[in-house]
Amino acid sequence: MYRIGELAKQCEVKADTLRFYEKHGLLSPSMRSDSGYRLYSEQDAERLRFILRAKAVGFTLSEITELLSIDLDKSNWACADVKGMVDIKLANVEEKIAELNHFRVSLQRLSDACCGGPESAEHCSILEALESNVEVKCENHSHDHGETEYKTSCKLKG
Amino acid sequence: MYRIGELAKQCEVKADTLRFYEKHGLLSPSMRSDSGYRLYSEQDAERLRFILRAKAVGFTLSEITELLSIDLDKSNWACADVKGMVDIKLANVEEKIAELNHFRVSLQRLSDACCGGPESAEHCSILEALESNVEVKCENHSHDHGETEYKTSCKLKG
DNA sequence: ATAAACCTTAGAGTTAAATCTAAGGTCAAG
DNA sequence: CTTGACCTTAGATTTAACTCTAAGGTTTAT
Ligand SMILES: [Zn+2]
Ligand SMILES: [Zn+2]
Ligand SMILES: [Zn+2]
Ligand SMILES: [Zn+2]
């Protein structure tokens, strides 16, 4: 039997988190000491590890609640049900990745367009791109820093 | 001059959102009508579009506040400052993508390991993977669905 | 016996970006 | 002159997953 702090340390979470999981029905200690301290069994610890593993692959706590209830009642569920949950999650994650990739490409384009030098930002391509609607398409400045290093040739979007 | 609802519709946000931006110092209408209605100028509208463009590339509202203050005072900032912000954001986004990719790979592995059939989940590889610490490494079941389609050969991690 | 480290509870606070509610004022059309 | 669409405000609620606070009880070691 572990006290809350012991289990927390073992699994690298805060004791608060275990109380939170209890309040939300994910994990209750199977005993209390005479003085009211939570006492977790090895089974409880395993359940916690299940939760943390599911969290590590991206499930939310309410999805994990569902997974736990399936896990405790496996014979009444089909592989299809379980795989369905994973596949929905997978689709969510892929969607999120796609969205972030969109951000990434836009930010990269902005970054590439700016010299990043110590010169005044008065003609900074990044600010100009945000001011106007024009997407940045090439990696040069409108302003001239007096260095040949920065080309001013720019093929704007055809 | 646009009233709040007009500008909101034009830019496809809710009027609430404009009030929210005002409360948080991102965008205030440059006038009020006699009766107290907000009146936005074309300049205000442009500022809103700046905000929305910055949002579209992944900046948070507080980052946008910073960008706006730079934009209004460009000569006191360097390209380095602006590019720095973009690059920090880019790094954040890439970090998030990496994390989600981790989720994606794990979920894909789980999904691949499960037949997804109508059979009982009693030996579902997904649940087994979450119960035990073993990462799923191959795409077969421990249980046998009586179909030769599902191989039982599985090279577990060496 | 007393201090440190641990535990208990209920409930509030955090973060971001809105979104909603209530109670009321304004404006154009018919 | 009334309906309906629109506007005003302050403040509460939402979502997720904690995290913290206050006020107190327990255990363990010295
Ligand atoms: Zn520059
Ligand atoms: Zn620049
Ligand atoms: Zn199966
Ligand atoms: Zn399965």
mmCIF file of N, CA and C in Angstrom, chain A residues 11-87:
data_model
loop_
_atom_site.group_PDB
_atom_site.id
_atom_site.type_symbol
_atom_site.label_atom_id
_atom_site.label_comp_id
_atom_site.label_asym_id
_atom_site.label_seq_id
_atom_site.Cartn_x
_atom_site.Cartn_y
_atom_site.Cartn_z
ATOM 1 N N CYS A 11 5.251 7.603 -9.687
ATOM 2 C CA CYS A 11 4.747 7.771 -11.053
ATOM 3 C C CYS A 11 5.004 9.170 -11.607
ATOM 4 N N GLU A 12 5.749 9.931 -10.864
ATOM 5 C CA GLU A 12 6.125 11.278 -11.310
ATOM 6 C C GLU A 12 4.939 12.179 -11.635
ATOM 7 N N VAL A 13 3.982 12.169 -10.717
ATOM 8 C CA VAL A 13 2.893 13.144 -10.797
ATOM 9 C C VAL A 13 2.804 13.808 -9.425
ATOM 10 N N LYS A 14 1.999 14.860 -9.322
ATOM 11 C CA LYS A 14 1.785 15.506 -8.031
ATOM 12 C C LYS A 14 0.685 14.783 -7.275
ATOM 13 N N ALA A 15 0.747 14.842 -5.946
ATOM 14 C CA ALA A 15 -0.325 14.271 -5.139
ATOM 15 C C ALA A 15 -1.658 14.928 -5.523
ATOM 16 N N ASP A 16 -1.583 16.226 -5.777
ATOM 17 C CA ASP A 16 -2.773 16.955 -6.239
ATOM 18 C C ASP A 16 -3.425 16.282 -7.437
ATOM 19 N N THR A 17 -2.592 15.812 -8.316
ATOM 20 C CA THR A 17 -3.106 15.178 -9.528
ATOM 21 C C THR A 17 -3.883 13.916 -9.184
ATOM 22 N N LEU A 18 -3.384 13.153 -8.234
ATOM 23 C CA LEU A 18 -4.096 11.939 -7.837
ATOM 24 C C LEU A 18 -5.439 12.283 -7.199
ATOM 25 N N ARG A 19 -5.462 13.337 -6.384
ATOM 26 C CA ARG A 19 -6.741 13.768 -5.792
ATOM 27 C C ARG A 19 -7.688 14.230 -6.894
ATOM 28 N N PHE A 20 -7.119 14.897 -7.854
ATOM 29 C CA PHE A 20 -7.913 15.359 -8.993
ATOM 30 C C PHE A 20 -8.494 14.171 -9.762
ATOM 31 N N TYR A 21 -7.690 13.166 -9.995
ATOM 32 C CA TYR A 21 -8.173 11.989 -10.711
ATOM 33 C C TYR A 21 -9.274 11.290 -9.914
ATOM 34 N N GLU A 22 -9.111 11.300 -8.604
ATOM 35 C CA GLU A 22 -10.132 10.678 -7.762
ATOM 36 C C GLU A 22 -11.453 11.446 -7.866
ATOM 37 N N LYS A 23 -11.342 12.753 -7.743
ATOM 38 C CA LYS A 23 -12.547 13.590 -7.803
ATOM 39 C C LYS A 23 -13.267 13.399 -9.133
ATOM 40 N N HIS A 24 -12.497 13.108 -10.179
ATOM 41 C CA HIS A 24 -13.098 12.966 -11.498
ATOM 42 C C HIS A 24 -13.328 11.521 -11.909
ATOM 43 N N GLY A 25 -13.254 10.645 -10.927
ATOM 44 C CA GLY A 25 -13.657 9.274 -11.187
ATOM 45 C C GLY A 25 -12.685 8.420 -11.971
ATOM 46 N N LEU A 26 -11.451 8.853 -12.087
ATOM 47 C CA LEU A 26 -10.515 8.023 -12.843
ATOM 48 C C LEU A 26 -9.808 7.006 -11.965
ATOM 49 N N LEU A 27 -9.544 7.377 -10.733
ATOM 50 C CA LEU A 27 -8.752 6.498 -9.870
ATOM 51 C C LEU A 27 -9.022 6.781 -8.405
ATOM 52 N N SER A 28 -9.573 5.786 -7.706
ATOM 53 C CA SER A 28 -9.784 5.915 -6.265
ATOM 54 C C SER A 28 -8.910 4.918 -5.532
ATOM 55 N N PRO A 29 -8.330 5.327 -4.418
ATOM 56 C CA PRO A 29 -7.530 4.379 -3.635
ATOM 57 C C PRO A 29 -8.468 3.304 -3.093
ATOM 58 N N SER A 30 -7.997 2.071 -3.023
ATOM 59 C CA SER A 30 -8.910 1.015 -2.581
ATOM 60 C C SER A 30 -9.052 0.975 -1.062
ATOM 61 N N MET A 31 -8.246 1.760 -0.344
ATOM 62 C CA MET A 31 -8.379 1.800 1.115
ATOM 63 C C MET A 31 -8.095 3.191 1.663
ATOM 64 N N ARG A 32 -8.486 3.333 2.936
ATOM 65 C CA ARG A 32 -8.078 4.505 3.709
ATOM 66 C C ARG A 32 -7.472 3.985 5.001
ATOM 67 N N SER A 33 -6.484 4.671 5.494
ATOM 68 C CA SER A 33 -5.939 4.298 6.805
ATOM 69 C C SER A 33 -6.917 4.749 7.882
ATOM 70 N N ASP A 34 -6.653 4.359 9.129
ATOM 71 C CA ASP A 34 -7.537 4.735 10.229
ATOM 72 C C ASP A 34 -7.672 6.250 10.319
ATOM 73 N N SER A 35 -6.588 6.908 10.004
ATOM 74 C CA SER A 35 -6.625 8.367 10.126
ATOM 75 C C SER A 35 -7.129 9.046 8.854
ATOM 76 N N GLY A 36 -7.559 8.237 7.884
ATOM 77 C CA GLY A 36 -8.172 8.836 6.702
ATOM 78 C C GLY A 36 -7.227 9.025 5.525
ATOM 79 N N TYR A 37 -5.985 8.634 5.674
ATOM 80 C CA TYR A 37 -5.031 8.750 4.570
ATOM 81 C C TYR A 37 -5.410 7.784 3.438
ATOM 82 N N ARG A 38 -5.238 8.231 2.216
ATOM 83 C CA ARG A 38 -5.467 7.349 1.072
ATOM 84 C C ARG A 38 -4.395 6.265 1.016
ATOM 85 N N LEU A 39 -4.828 5.026 0.757
ATOM 86 C CA LEU A 39 -3.877 3.918 0.586
ATOM 87 C C LEU A 39 -4.137 3.239 -0.751
ATOM 88 N N TYR A 40 -3.137 3.286 -1.594
ATOM 89 C CA TYR A 40 -3.279 2.738 -2.947
ATOM 90 C C TYR A 40 -2.651 1.353 -3.016
ATOM 91 N N SER A 41 -3.381 0.415 -3.617
ATOM 92 C CA SER A 41 -2.856 -0.937 -3.812
ATOM 93 C C SER A 41 -2.018 -0.990 -5.087
ATOM 94 N N GLU A 42 -1.375 -2.108 -5.300
ATOM 95 C CA GLU A 42 -0.597 -2.294 -6.530
ATOM 96 C C GLU A 42 -1.523 -2.226 -7.758
ATOM 97 N N GLN A 43 -2.734 -2.732 -7.589
ATOM 98 C CA GLN A 43 -3.717 -2.641 -8.673
ATOM 99 C C GLN A 43 -4.059 -1.191 -8.995
ATOM 100 N N ASP A 44 -4.212 -0.421 -7.931
ATOM 101 C CA ASP A 44 -4.476 1.000 -8.133
ATOM 102 C C ASP A 44 -3.323 1.635 -8.906
ATOM 103 N N ALA A 45 -2.116 1.239 -8.534
ATOM 104 C CA ALA A 45 -0.931 1.776 -9.195
ATOM 105 C C ALA A 45 -0.945 1.402 -10.678
ATOM 106 N N GLU A 46 -1.371 0.183 -10.952
ATOM 107 C CA GLU A 46 -1.428 -0.240 -12.351
ATOM 108 C C GLU A 46 -2.448 0.573 -13.125
ATOM 109 N N ARG A 47 -3.555 0.814 -12.466
ATOM 110 C CA ARG A 47 -4.580 1.632 -13.112
ATOM 111 C C ARG A 47 -4.036 3.027 -13.403
ATOM 112 N N LEU A 48 -3.292 3.561 -12.462
ATOM 113 C CA LEU A 48 -2.689 4.870 -12.700
ATOM 114 C C LEU A 48 -1.741 4.816 -13.894
ATOM 115 N N ARG A 49 -0.969 3.756 -13.984
ATOM 116 C CA ARG A 49 -0.035 3.642 -15.107
ATOM 117 C C ARG A 49 -0.783 3.538 -16.434
ATOM 118 N N PHE A 50 -1.915 2.841 -16.402
ATOM 119 C CA PHE A 50 -2.775 2.788 -17.594
ATOM 120 C C PHE A 50 -3.161 4.213 -17.997
ATOM 121 N N ILE A 51 -3.619 4.961 -17.012
ATOM 122 C CA ILE A 51 -4.035 6.338 -17.284
ATOM 123 C C ILE A 51 -2.884 7.138 -17.886
ATOM 124 N N LEU A 52 -1.722 7.021 -17.298
ATOM 125 C CA LEU A 52 -0.589 7.827 -17.747
ATOM 126 C C LEU A 52 -0.126 7.399 -19.134
ATOM 127 N N ARG A 53 -0.211 6.094 -19.407
ATOM 128 C CA ARG A 53 0.155 5.632 -20.746
ATOM 129 C C ARG A 53 -0.826 6.160 -21.788
ATOM 130 N N ALA A 54 -2.088 6.127 -21.432
ATOM 131 C CA ALA A 54 -3.103 6.626 -22.376
ATOM 132 C C ALA A 54 -2.919 8.127 -22.597
ATOM 133 N N LYS A 55 -2.581 8.821 -21.508
ATOM 134 C CA LYS A 55 -2.321 10.250 -21.629
ATOM 135 C C LYS A 55 -1.114 10.499 -22.549
ATOM 136 N N ALA A 56 -0.142 9.631 -22.429
ATOM 137 C CA ALA A 56 1.095 9.809 -23.199
ATOM 138 C C ALA A 56 0.876 9.632 -24.697
ATOM 139 N N VAL A 57 -0.191 8.919 -25.064
ATOM 140 C CA VAL A 57 -0.451 8.820 -26.499
ATOM 141 C C VAL A 57 -1.512 9.833 -26.933
ATOM 142 N N GLY A 58 -1.908 10.716 -26.022
ATOM 143 C CA GLY A 58 -2.725 11.843 -26.449
ATOM 144 C C GLY A 58 -4.198 11.792 -26.090
ATOM 145 N N PHE A 59 -4.620 10.779 -25.330
ATOM 146 C CA PHE A 59 -6.024 10.761 -24.938
ATOM 147 C C PHE A 59 -6.294 11.802 -23.856
ATOM 148 N N THR A 60 -7.491 12.387 -23.913
ATOM 149 C CA THR A 60 -7.906 13.290 -22.845
ATOM 150 C C THR A 60 -8.413 12.460 -21.664
ATOM 151 N N LEU A 61 -8.596 13.104 -20.527
ATOM 152 C CA LEU A 61 -9.043 12.370 -19.349
ATOM 153 C C LEU A 61 -10.422 11.760 -19.557
ATOM 154 N N SER A 62 -11.282 12.428 -20.278
ATOM 155 C CA SER A 62 -12.612 11.832 -20.436
ATOM 156 C C SER A 62 -12.559 10.650 -21.405
ATOM 157 N N GLU A 63 -11.671 10.719 -22.357
ATOM 158 C CA GLU A 63 -11.475 9.558 -23.225
ATOM 159 C C GLU A 63 -10.871 8.401 -22.439
ATOM 160 N N ILE A 64 -9.996 8.745 -21.523
ATOM 161 C CA ILE A 64 -9.364 7.710 -20.705
ATOM 162 C C ILE A 64 -10.397 7.056 -19.791
ATOM 163 N N THR A 65 -11.314 7.869 -19.265
ATOM 164 C CA THR A 65 -12.416 7.320 -18.469
ATOM 165 C C THR A 65 -13.149 6.247 -19.274
ATOM 166 N N GLU A 66 -13.389 6.547 -20.535
ATOM 167 C CA GLU A 66 -14.089 5.604 -21.410
ATOM 168 C C GLU A 66 -13.238 4.349 -21.620
ATOM 169 N N LEU A 67 -11.976 4.552 -21.903
ATOM 170 C CA LEU A 67 -11.073 3.412 -22.101
ATOM 171 C C LEU A 67 -11.033 2.521 -20.867
ATOM 172 N N LEU A 68 -11.002 3.147 -19.699
ATOM 173 C CA LEU A 68 -10.946 2.379 -18.461
ATOM 174 C C LEU A 68 -12.204 1.540 -18.283
ATOM 175 N N SER A 69 -13.338 2.127 -18.624
ATOM 176 C CA SER A 69 -14.580 1.372 -18.439
ATOM 177 C C SER A 69 -14.652 0.213 -19.436
ATOM 178 N N ILE A 70 -14.104 0.427 -20.616
ATOM 179 C CA ILE A 70 -14.027 -0.676 -21.574
ATOM 180 C C ILE A 70 -13.088 -1.761 -21.046
ATOM 181 N N ASP A 71 -11.961 -1.304 -20.516
ATOM 182 C CA ASP A 71 -10.952 -2.252 -20.060
ATOM 183 C C ASP A 71 -11.487 -3.144 -18.945
ATOM 184 N N LEU A 72 -12.374 -2.596 -18.131
ATOM 185 C CA LEU A 72 -12.914 -3.366 -17.002
ATOM 186 C C LEU A 72 -14.074 -4.265 -17.428
ATOM 187 N N ASP A 73 -14.464 -4.155 -18.678
ATOM 188 C CA ASP A 73 -15.661 -4.855 -19.131
ATOM 189 C C ASP A 73 -15.436 -5.306 -20.571
ATOM 190 N N LYS A 74 -14.227 -5.794 -20.788
ATOM 191 C CA LYS A 74 -13.784 -6.088 -22.150
ATOM 192 C C LYS A 74 -14.725 -6.969 -22.960
ATOM 193 N N SER A 75 -15.280 -7.979 -22.286
ATOM 194 C CA SER A 75 -16.036 -8.970 -23.051
ATOM 195 C C SER A 75 -17.285 -8.363 -23.683
ATOM 196 N N ASN A 76 -17.712 -7.233 -23.170
ATOM 197 C CA ASN A 76 -18.887 -6.595 -23.760
ATOM 198 C C ASN A 76 -18.542 -5.554 -24.815
ATOM 199 N N TRP A 77 -17.275 -5.533 -25.191
ATOM 200 C CA TRP A 77 -16.868 -4.603 -26.233
ATOM 201 C C TRP A 77 -16.142 -5.347 -27.333
ATOM 202 N N ALA A 78 -16.174 -4.765 -28.510
ATOM 203 C CA ALA A 78 -15.473 -5.388 -29.639
ATOM 204 C C ALA A 78 -14.181 -4.634 -29.919
ATOM 205 N N CYS A 79 -13.274 -5.325 -30.582
ATOM 206 C CA CYS A 79 -12.069 -4.663 -31.063
ATOM 207 C C CYS A 79 -12.439 -3.406 -31.853
ATOM 208 N N ALA A 80 -13.504 -3.506 -32.614
ATOM 209 C CA ALA A 80 -13.938 -2.367 -33.428
ATOM 210 C C ALA A 80 -14.161 -1.118 -32.574
ATOM 211 N N ASP A 81 -14.727 -1.315 -31.381
ATOM 212 C CA ASP A 81 -14.999 -0.176 -30.506
ATOM 213 C C ASP A 81 -13.691 0.485 -30.070
ATOM 214 N N VAL A 82 -12.777 -0.362 -29.662
ATOM 215 C CA VAL A 82 -11.511 0.153 -29.151
ATOM 216 C C VAL A 82 -10.716 0.824 -30.276
ATOM 217 N N LYS A 83 -10.615 0.091 -31.384
ATOM 218 C CA LYS A 83 -9.864 0.657 -32.500
ATOM 219 C C LYS A 83 -10.522 1.945 -33.000
ATOM 220 N N GLY A 84 -11.847 1.970 -32.935
ATOM 221 C CA GLY A 84 -12.567 3.177 -33.343
ATOM 222 C C GLY A 84 -12.112 4.391 -32.552
ATOM 223 N N MET A 85 -11.979 4.202 -31.245
ATOM 224 C CA MET A 85 -11.546 5.323 -30.414
ATOM 225 C C MET A 85 -10.138 5.775 -30.786
ATOM 226 N N VAL A 86 -9.281 4.803 -30.986
ATOM 227 C CA VAL A 86 -7.911 5.148 -31.351
ATOM 228 C C VAL A 86 -7.887 5.874 -32.693
ATOM 229 N N ASP A 87 -8.690 5.390 -33.620
ATOM 230 C CA ASP A 87 -8.660 5.990 -34.954
ATOM 231 C C ASP A 87 -9.237 7.402 -34.977
#
